[in-house]
Short mmCIF file of C-alpha atoms in Angstrom, two decimals:
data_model
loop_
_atom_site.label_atom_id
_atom_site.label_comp_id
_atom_site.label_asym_id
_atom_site.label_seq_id
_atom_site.Cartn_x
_atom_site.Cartn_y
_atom_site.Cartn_z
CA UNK B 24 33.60 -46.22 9.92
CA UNK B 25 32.38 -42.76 8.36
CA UNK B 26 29.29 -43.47 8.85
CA UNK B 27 30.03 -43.92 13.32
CA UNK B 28 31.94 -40.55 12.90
CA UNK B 29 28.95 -38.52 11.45
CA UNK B 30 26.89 -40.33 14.78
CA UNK B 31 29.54 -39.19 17.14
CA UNK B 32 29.34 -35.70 15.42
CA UNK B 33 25.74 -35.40 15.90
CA UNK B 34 25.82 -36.49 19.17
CA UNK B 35 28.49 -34.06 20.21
CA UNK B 36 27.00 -31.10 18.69
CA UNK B 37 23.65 -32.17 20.40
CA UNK B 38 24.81 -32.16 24.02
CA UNK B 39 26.88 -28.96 23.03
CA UNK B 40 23.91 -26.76 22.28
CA UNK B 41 22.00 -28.71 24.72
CA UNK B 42 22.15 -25.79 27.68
CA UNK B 43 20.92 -23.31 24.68
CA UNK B 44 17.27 -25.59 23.94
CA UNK B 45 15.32 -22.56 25.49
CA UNK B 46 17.29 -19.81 24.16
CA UNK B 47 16.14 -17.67 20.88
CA UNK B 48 19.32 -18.40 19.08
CA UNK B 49 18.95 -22.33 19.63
CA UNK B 50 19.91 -24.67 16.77
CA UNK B 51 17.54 -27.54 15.81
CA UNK B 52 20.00 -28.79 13.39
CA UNK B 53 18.73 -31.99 11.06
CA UNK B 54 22.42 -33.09 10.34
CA UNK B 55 22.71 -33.31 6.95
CA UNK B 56 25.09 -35.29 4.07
CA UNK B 57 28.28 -33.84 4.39
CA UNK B 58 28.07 -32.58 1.21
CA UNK B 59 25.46 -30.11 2.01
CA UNK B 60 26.95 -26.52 2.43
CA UNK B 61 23.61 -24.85 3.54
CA UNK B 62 21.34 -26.09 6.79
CA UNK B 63 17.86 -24.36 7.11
CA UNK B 64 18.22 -23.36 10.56
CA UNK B 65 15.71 -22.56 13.25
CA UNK B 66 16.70 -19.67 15.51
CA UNK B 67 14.92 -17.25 16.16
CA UNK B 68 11.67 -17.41 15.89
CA UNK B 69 10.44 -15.46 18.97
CA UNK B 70 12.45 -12.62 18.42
CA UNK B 71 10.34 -9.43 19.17
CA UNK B 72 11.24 -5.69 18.62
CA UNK B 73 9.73 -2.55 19.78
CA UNK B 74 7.79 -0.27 17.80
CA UNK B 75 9.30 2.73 17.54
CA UNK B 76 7.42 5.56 16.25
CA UNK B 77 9.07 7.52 12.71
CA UNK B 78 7.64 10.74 12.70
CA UNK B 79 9.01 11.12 9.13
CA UNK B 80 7.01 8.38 7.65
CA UNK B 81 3.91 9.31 9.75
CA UNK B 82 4.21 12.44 7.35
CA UNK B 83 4.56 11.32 3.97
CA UNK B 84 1.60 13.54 2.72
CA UNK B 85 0.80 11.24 -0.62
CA UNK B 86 0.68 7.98 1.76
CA UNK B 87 -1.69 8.89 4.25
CA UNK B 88 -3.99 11.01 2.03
CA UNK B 89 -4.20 7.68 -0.21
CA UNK B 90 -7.15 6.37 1.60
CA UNK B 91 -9.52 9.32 1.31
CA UNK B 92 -8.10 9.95 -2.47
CA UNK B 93 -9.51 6.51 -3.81
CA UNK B 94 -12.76 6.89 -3.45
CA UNK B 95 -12.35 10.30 -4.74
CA UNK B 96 -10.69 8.97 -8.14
CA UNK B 97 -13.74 6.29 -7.78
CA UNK B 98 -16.24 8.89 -8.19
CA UNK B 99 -14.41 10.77 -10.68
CA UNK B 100 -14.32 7.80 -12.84
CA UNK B 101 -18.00 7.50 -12.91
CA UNK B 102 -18.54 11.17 -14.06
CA UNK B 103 -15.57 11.26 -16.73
CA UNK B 104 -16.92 7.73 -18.16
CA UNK B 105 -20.54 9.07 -18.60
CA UNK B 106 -20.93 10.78 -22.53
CA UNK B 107 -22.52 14.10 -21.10
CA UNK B 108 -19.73 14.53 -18.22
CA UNK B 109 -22.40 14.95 -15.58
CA UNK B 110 -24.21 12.45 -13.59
CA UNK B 111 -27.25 12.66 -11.00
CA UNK B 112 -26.69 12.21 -7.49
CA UNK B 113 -29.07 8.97 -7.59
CA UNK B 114 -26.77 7.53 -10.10
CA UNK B 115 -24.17 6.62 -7.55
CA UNK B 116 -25.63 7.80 -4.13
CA UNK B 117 -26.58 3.38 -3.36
CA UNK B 118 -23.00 2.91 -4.95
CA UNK B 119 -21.40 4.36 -1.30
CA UNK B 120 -19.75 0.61 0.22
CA UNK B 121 -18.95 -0.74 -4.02
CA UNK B 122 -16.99 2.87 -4.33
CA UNK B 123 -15.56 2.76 -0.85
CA UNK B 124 -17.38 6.09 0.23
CA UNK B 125 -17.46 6.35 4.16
CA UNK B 126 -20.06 8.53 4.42
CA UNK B 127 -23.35 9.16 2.46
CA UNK B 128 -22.06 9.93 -1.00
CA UNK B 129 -24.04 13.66 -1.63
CA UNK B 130 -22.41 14.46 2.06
CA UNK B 131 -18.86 13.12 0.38
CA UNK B 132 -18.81 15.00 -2.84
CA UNK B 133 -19.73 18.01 -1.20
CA UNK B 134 -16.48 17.47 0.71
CA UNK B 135 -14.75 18.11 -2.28
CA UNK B 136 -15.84 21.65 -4.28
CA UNK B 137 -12.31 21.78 -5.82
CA UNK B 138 -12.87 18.53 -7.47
CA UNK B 139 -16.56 17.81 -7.82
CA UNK B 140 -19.14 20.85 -9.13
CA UNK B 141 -22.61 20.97 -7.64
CA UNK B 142 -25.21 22.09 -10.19
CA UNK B 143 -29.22 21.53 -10.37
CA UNK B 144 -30.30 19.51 -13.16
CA UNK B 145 -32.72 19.67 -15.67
CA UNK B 146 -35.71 17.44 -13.80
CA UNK B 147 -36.73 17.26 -10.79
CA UNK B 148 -34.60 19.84 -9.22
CA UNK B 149 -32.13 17.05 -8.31
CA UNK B 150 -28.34 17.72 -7.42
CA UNK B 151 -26.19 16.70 -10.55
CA UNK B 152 -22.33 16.87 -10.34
CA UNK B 153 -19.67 17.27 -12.72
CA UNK B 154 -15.80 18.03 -12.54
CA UNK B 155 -14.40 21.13 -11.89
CA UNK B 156 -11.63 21.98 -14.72
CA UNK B 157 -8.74 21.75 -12.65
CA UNK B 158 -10.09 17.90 -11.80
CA UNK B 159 -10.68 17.58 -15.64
CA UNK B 160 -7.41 18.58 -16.78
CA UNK B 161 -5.95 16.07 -14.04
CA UNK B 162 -8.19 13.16 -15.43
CA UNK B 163 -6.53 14.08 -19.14
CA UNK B 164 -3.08 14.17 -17.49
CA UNK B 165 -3.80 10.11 -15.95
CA UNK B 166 -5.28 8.61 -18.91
CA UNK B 167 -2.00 9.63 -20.62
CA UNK B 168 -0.13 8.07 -18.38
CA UNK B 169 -2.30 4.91 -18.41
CA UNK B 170 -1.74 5.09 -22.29
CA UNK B 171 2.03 5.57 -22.43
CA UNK B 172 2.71 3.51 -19.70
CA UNK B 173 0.71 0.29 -19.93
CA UNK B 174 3.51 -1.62 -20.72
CA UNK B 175 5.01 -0.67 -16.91
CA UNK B 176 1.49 -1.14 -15.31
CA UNK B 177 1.38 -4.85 -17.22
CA UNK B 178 4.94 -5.87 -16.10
CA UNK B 179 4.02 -4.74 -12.50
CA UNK B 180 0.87 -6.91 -12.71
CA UNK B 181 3.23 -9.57 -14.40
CA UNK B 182 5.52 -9.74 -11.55
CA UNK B 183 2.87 -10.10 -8.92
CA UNK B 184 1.31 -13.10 -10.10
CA UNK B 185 4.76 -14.74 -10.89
CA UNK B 186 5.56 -14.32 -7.40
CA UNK B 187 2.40 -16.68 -6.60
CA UNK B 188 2.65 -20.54 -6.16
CA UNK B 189 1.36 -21.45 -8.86
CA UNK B 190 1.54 -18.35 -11.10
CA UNK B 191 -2.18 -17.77 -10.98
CA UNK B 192 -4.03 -15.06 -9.31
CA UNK B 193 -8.00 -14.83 -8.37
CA UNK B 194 -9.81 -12.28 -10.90
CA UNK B 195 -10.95 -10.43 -7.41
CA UNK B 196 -7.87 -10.28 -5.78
CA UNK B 197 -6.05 -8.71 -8.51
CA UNK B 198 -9.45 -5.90 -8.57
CA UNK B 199 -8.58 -5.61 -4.78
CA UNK B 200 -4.65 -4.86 -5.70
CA UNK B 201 -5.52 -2.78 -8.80
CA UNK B 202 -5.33 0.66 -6.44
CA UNK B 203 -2.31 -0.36 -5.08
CA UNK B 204 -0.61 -1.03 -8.66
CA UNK B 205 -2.00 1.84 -10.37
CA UNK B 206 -4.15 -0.21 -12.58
CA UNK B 207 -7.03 1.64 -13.76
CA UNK B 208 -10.74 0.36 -12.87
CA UNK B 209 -11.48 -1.30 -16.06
CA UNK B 210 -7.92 -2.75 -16.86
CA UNK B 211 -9.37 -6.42 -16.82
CA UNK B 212 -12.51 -5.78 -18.37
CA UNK B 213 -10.41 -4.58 -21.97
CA UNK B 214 -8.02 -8.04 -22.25
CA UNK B 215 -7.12 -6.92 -25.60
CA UNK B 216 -5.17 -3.44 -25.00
CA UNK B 217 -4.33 -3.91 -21.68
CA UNK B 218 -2.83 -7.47 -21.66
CA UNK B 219 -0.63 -9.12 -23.90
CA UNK B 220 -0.35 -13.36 -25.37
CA UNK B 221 1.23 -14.44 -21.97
CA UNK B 222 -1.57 -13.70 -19.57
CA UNK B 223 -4.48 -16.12 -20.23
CA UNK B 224 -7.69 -16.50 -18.10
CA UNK B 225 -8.55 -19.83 -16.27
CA UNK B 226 -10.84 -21.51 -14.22
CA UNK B 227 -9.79 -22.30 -10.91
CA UNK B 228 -10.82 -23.94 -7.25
CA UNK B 229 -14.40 -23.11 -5.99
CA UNK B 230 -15.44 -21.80 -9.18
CA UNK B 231 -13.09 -18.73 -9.47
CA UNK B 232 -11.77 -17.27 -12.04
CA UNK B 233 -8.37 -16.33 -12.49
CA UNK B 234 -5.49 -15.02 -14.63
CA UNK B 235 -2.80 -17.40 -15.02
CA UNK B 236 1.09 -16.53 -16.65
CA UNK B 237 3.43 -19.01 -18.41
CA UNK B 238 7.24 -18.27 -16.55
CA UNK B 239 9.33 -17.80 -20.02
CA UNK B 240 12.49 -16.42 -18.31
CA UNK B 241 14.25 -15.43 -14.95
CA UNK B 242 13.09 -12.19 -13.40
CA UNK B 243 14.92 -10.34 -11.00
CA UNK B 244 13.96 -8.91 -8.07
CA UNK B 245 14.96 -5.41 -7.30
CA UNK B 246 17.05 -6.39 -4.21
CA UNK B 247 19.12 -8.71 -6.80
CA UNK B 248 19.64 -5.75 -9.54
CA UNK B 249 20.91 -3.28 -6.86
CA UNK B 250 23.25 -5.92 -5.61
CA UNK B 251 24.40 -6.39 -9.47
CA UNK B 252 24.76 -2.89 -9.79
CA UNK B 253 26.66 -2.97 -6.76
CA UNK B 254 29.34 -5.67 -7.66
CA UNK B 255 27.60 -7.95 -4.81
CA UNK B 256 25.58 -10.39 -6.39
CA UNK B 257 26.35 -12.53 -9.40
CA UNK B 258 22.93 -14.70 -10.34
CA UNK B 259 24.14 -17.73 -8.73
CA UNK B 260 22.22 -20.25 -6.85
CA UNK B 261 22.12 -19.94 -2.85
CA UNK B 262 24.01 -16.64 -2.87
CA UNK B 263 23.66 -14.46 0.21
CA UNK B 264 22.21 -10.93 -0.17
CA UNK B 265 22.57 -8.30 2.74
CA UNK B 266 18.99 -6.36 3.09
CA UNK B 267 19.56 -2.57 3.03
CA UNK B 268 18.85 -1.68 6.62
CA UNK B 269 17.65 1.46 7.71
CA UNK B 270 16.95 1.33 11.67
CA UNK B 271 15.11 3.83 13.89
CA UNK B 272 17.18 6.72 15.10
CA UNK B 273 18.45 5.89 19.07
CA UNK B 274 17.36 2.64 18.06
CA UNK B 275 19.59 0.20 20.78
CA UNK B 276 19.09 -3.10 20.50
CA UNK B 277 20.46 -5.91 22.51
CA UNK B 278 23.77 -7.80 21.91
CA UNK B 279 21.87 -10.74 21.37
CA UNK B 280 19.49 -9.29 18.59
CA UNK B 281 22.66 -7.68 16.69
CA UNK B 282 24.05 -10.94 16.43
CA UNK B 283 20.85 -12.31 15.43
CA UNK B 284 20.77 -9.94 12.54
CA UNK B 285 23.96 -10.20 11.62
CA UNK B 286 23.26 -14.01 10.86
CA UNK B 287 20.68 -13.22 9.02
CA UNK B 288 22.33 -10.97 6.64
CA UNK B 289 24.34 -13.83 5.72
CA UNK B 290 21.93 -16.44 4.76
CA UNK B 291 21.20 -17.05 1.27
CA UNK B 292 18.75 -15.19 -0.39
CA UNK B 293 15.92 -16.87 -2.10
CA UNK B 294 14.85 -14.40 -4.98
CA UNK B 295 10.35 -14.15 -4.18
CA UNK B 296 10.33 -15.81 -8.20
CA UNK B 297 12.02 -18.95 -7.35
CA UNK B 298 10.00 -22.26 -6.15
CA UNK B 299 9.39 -22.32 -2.65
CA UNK B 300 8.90 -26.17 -2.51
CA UNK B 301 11.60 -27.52 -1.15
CA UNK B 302 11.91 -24.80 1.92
CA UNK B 303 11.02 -25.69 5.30
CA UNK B 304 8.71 -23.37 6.14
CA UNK B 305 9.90 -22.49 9.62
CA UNK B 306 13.64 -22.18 8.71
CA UNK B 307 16.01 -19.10 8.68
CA UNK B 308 16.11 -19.14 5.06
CA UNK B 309 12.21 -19.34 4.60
CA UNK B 310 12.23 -16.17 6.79
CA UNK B 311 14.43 -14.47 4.88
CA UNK B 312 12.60 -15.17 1.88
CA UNK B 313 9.33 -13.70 3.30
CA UNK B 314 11.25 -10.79 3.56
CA UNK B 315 12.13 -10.68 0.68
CA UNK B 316 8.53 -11.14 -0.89
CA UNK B 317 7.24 -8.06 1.18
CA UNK B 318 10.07 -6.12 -0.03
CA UNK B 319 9.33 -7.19 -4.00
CA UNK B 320 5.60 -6.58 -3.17
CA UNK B 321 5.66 -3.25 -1.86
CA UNK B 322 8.31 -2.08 -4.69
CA UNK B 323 5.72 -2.66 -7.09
CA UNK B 324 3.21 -0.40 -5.55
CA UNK B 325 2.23 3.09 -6.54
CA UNK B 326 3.32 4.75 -2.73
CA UNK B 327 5.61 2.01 -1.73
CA UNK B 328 2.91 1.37 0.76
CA UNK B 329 -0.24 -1.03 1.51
CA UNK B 330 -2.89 -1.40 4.69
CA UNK B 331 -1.48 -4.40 6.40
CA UNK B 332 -4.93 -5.86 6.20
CA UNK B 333 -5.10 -5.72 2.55
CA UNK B 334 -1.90 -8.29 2.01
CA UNK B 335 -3.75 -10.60 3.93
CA UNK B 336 -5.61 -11.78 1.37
CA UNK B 337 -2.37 -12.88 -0.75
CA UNK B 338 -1.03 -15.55 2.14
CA UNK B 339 -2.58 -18.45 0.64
CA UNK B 340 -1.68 -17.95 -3.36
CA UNK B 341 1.99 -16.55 -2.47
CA UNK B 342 2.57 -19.40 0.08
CA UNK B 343 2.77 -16.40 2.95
CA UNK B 344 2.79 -18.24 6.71
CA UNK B 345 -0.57 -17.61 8.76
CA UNK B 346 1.59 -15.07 11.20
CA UNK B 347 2.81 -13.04 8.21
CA UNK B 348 2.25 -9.61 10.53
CA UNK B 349 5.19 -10.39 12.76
CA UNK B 350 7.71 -10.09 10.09
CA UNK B 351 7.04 -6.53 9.90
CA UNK B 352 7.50 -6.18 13.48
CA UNK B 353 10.61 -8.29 13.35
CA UNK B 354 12.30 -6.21 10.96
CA UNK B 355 11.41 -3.07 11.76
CA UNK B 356 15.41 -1.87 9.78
CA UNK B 357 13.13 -2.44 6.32
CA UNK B 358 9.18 -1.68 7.23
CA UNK B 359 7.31 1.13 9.20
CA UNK B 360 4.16 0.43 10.70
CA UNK B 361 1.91 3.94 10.95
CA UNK B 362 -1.33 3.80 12.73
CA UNK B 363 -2.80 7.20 11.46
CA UNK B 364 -5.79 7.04 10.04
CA UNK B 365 -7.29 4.66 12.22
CA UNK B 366 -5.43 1.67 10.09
CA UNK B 367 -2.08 0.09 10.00
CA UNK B 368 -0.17 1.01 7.24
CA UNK B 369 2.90 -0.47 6.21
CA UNK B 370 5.39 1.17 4.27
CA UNK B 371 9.23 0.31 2.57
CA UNK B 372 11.45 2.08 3.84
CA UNK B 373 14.40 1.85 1.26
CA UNK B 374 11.94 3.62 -1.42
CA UNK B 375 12.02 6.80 0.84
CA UNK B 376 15.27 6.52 2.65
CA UNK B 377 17.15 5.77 -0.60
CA UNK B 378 15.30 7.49 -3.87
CA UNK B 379 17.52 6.02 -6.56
CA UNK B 380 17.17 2.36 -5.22
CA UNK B 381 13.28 1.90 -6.22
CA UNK B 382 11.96 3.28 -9.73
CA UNK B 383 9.09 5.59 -8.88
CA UNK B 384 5.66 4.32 -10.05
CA UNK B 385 4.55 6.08 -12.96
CA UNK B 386 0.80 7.35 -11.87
CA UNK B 387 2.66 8.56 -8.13
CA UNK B 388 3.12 12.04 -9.95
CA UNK B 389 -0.49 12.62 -10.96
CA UNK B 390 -1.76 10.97 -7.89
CA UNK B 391 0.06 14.00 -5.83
CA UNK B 392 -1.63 16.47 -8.16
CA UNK B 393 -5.30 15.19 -7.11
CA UNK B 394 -4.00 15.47 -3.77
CA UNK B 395 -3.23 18.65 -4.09
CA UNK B 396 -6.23 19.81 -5.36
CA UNK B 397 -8.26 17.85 -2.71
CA UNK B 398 -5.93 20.44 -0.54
CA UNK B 399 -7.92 23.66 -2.02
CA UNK B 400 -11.43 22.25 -0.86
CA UNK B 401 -10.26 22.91 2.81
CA UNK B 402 -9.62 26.29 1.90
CA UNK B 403 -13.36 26.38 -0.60
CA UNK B 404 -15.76 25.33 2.07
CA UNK B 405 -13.66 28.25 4.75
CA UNK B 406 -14.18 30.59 2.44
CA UNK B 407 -17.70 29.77 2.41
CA UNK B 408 -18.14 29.03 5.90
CA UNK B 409 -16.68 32.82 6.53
CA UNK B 410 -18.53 34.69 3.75
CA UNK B 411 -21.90 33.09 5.37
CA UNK B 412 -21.00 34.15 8.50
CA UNK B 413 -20.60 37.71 7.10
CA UNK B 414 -23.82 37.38 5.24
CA UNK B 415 -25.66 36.70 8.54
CA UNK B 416 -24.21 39.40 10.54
CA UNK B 417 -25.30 41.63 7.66
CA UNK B 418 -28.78 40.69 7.24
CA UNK B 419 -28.80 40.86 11.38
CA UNK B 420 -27.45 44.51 10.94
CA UNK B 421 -29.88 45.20 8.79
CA UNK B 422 -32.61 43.73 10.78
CA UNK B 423 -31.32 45.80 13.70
CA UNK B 424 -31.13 49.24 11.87
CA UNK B 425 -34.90 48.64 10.96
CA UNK B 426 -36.44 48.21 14.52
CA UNK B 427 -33.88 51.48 15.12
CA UNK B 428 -35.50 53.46 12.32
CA UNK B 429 -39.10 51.96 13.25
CA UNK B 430 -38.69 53.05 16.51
CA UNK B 431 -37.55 56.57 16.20
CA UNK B 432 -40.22 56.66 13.77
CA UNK B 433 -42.68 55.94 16.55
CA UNK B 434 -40.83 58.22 18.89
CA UNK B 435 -40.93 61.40 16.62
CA UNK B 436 -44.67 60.65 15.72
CA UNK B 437 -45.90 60.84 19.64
CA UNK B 438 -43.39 63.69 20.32
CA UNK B 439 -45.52 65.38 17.37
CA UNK B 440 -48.59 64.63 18.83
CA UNK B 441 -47.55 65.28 22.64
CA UNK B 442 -46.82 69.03 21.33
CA UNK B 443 -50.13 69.45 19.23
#
């Protein structure tokens, strides 16, 4: 007899929300036990929103200048590694697409007088370079931080592979991440001092190799801790966890999407450190939990921020879904797309909306001092640019007071001889 009720249940829901099939906020409900007190629903899956452009996150100086500071700290690296401080332009100029260097790298470095010296060296005549002291002082100022914080930089690294499948991460994706979590260059190549008994290296699919992490206890994800801290969250299974929102200004959106979201605040939150196995994929839940993955990710970062093309490459080890892009579009309340720089960009917004919400990487401070300093070239190469221009009119001056004194010269000389 039960069992005919839960039929005539289904059935009456079904030709209920029957009228609704086509609508966004349809429900393909797979009736469950009675027991269960959570359905993965399906609802709205072709929800789009606008992008609205955020001229305050279009100017976040440290973000944007990220992309022409890396290959900057690239080249830096090379010259502070060598023993004499100074290298020859032929020891990197073939190094341009390895160091990320858009342009030939002589042309580059020149670019950059507050940072990189120009000097002739001893053979050949050949341009050497070496760092200014300003950029010196700066490269002391990191490699303390890299030494008094490697414990941070290893639990950042840490958390990123435990948010993987499988808690193993390619040897070259983690050298593609390493900007992005302020690892320095040769973090992997020193296992020893850099790493600690619960990292080990193993071979994996295709041939790679990859660095693999035994899960010894629960780990939190900052969304969970600043619910804790807030009396709203209590470590228990299935809980629901509201995503700090932070919308557009004159955002408006439609009855229909405000309900939507409102929903969505309330489904359970699936910390990005829990198995993912026994989601359905194109659920509500599994949505919110890709959320919530983007969110952990870019927390871990160095400016909060990553080149939407660059998290591509994590979809298949963190279980990502092949249209990852359109959950930044959908939630536009937690992520800013910028197109400057000829890239998209995306960045968190709670880490600059709410400052005590998201601990500040470590390296971000010395990272704004190279920027800085990258700053004074601009004003180097004007200087220059002027004091040539000067020099010119000068030597044009000078040129001009010649012919002048040649050719009154002349003109006294035949007056002379016109009188005689």
């Amino acid at each position: 007899m039960f069992f005919n009720f839960e039929k005539s249940a289904a059935r009456t829901i079904r030709q209920l929300l029957k009228p609704f099939e086509k609508s966004i906020f349809s429900f393909k409900y797979k009736i469950p036990s009675l027991a269960f007190s959570h359905i993965q629903r399906h609802s709205y899956v072709n929800v789009y929103m606008k992008w609205k452009k955020e001229s305050y996150y279009d100017s976040i100086e440290h973000i944007h200048q990220s992309i022409h500071l890396k290959p900057i700290i690239a080249l830096k690296n090379c010259i502070a590694q060598d023993p004499n401080g100074c290298i020859p332009i032929s020891a990197v100029s073939k190094r341009g697409l390895q160091l990320d260097v858009p342009m030939k790298v002589a042309r580059f470095m020149r670019q950059y007088p507050s940072i990189f010296e120009e000097f002739t060296g001893p053979k050949y005549n050949l341009p050497w370079f070496r760092l200014t002291s300003e950029a010196a002082e700066i490269d002391k100022d990191e490699k303390r931080v890299y030494e008094e914080c490697r414990e941070d930089l290893r639990s950042r690294l840490r958390k990123m592979i435990l948010m993987t499948r499988e808690n193993v991460l390619p040897l070259k994706i983690i050298q593609g991440m390493q900007w992005y979590l302020g690892l320095p260059d040769d973090f992997l190549q020193y296992p020893e001092q850099n790493l600690d008994e619960s990292f080990r290296f193993v071979e994996m699919e295709d041939g790679l190799k990859g660095l693999a992490l035994e899960r010894r206890e629960k780990v939190c994800s900052v969304i969970e801790k600043n619910a804790m801290k807030r009396g709203l969250y209590f470590g228990g299974p299935m809980e629901a966890i509201e995503f700090p929102f932070f919308p557009p200004k004159g955002l408006r959106l439609k009855r229909k999407i405000e309900n939507w979201l409102h929903e969505f605040q309330k489904l359970p939150y699936i910390s990005p450190y829990d198995d993912l196995s026994n989601l359905d994929p194109n659920s509500d839940i599994a949505e919110k939990r890709l959320v919530g993955v983007l969110h952990e990710l870019l927390s871990l970062f160095v400016e909060h921020s990553a080149e939407r093309k660059k998290l591509f490459c994590l979809k298949k080890h963190f279980g990502l879904p092949q249209k990852v892009h359109k959950a930044f579009e959908r939630h536009p309340h937690m992520f800013y797309l910028s197109f400057r720089n000829k890239t998209c960009t995306v960045i968190l917004k709670e880490a600059y909306s709410n400052e005590s919400a998201i601990e500040k990487h470590p390296l971000l401070r010395v990272r704004k001092k190279y920027i800085k300093l990258m700053k004074e070239s601009e004003v180097i190469l004007r200087n220059r640019r002027m004091n040539n221009r000067f020099s010119n009119c000068s030597a044009k001056l000078d040129l001009d007071s010649n012919d002048l004194d040649e050719r009154g010269h002349e003109t006294a000389v035949s007056s002379v001889e016109q009188v005689t």
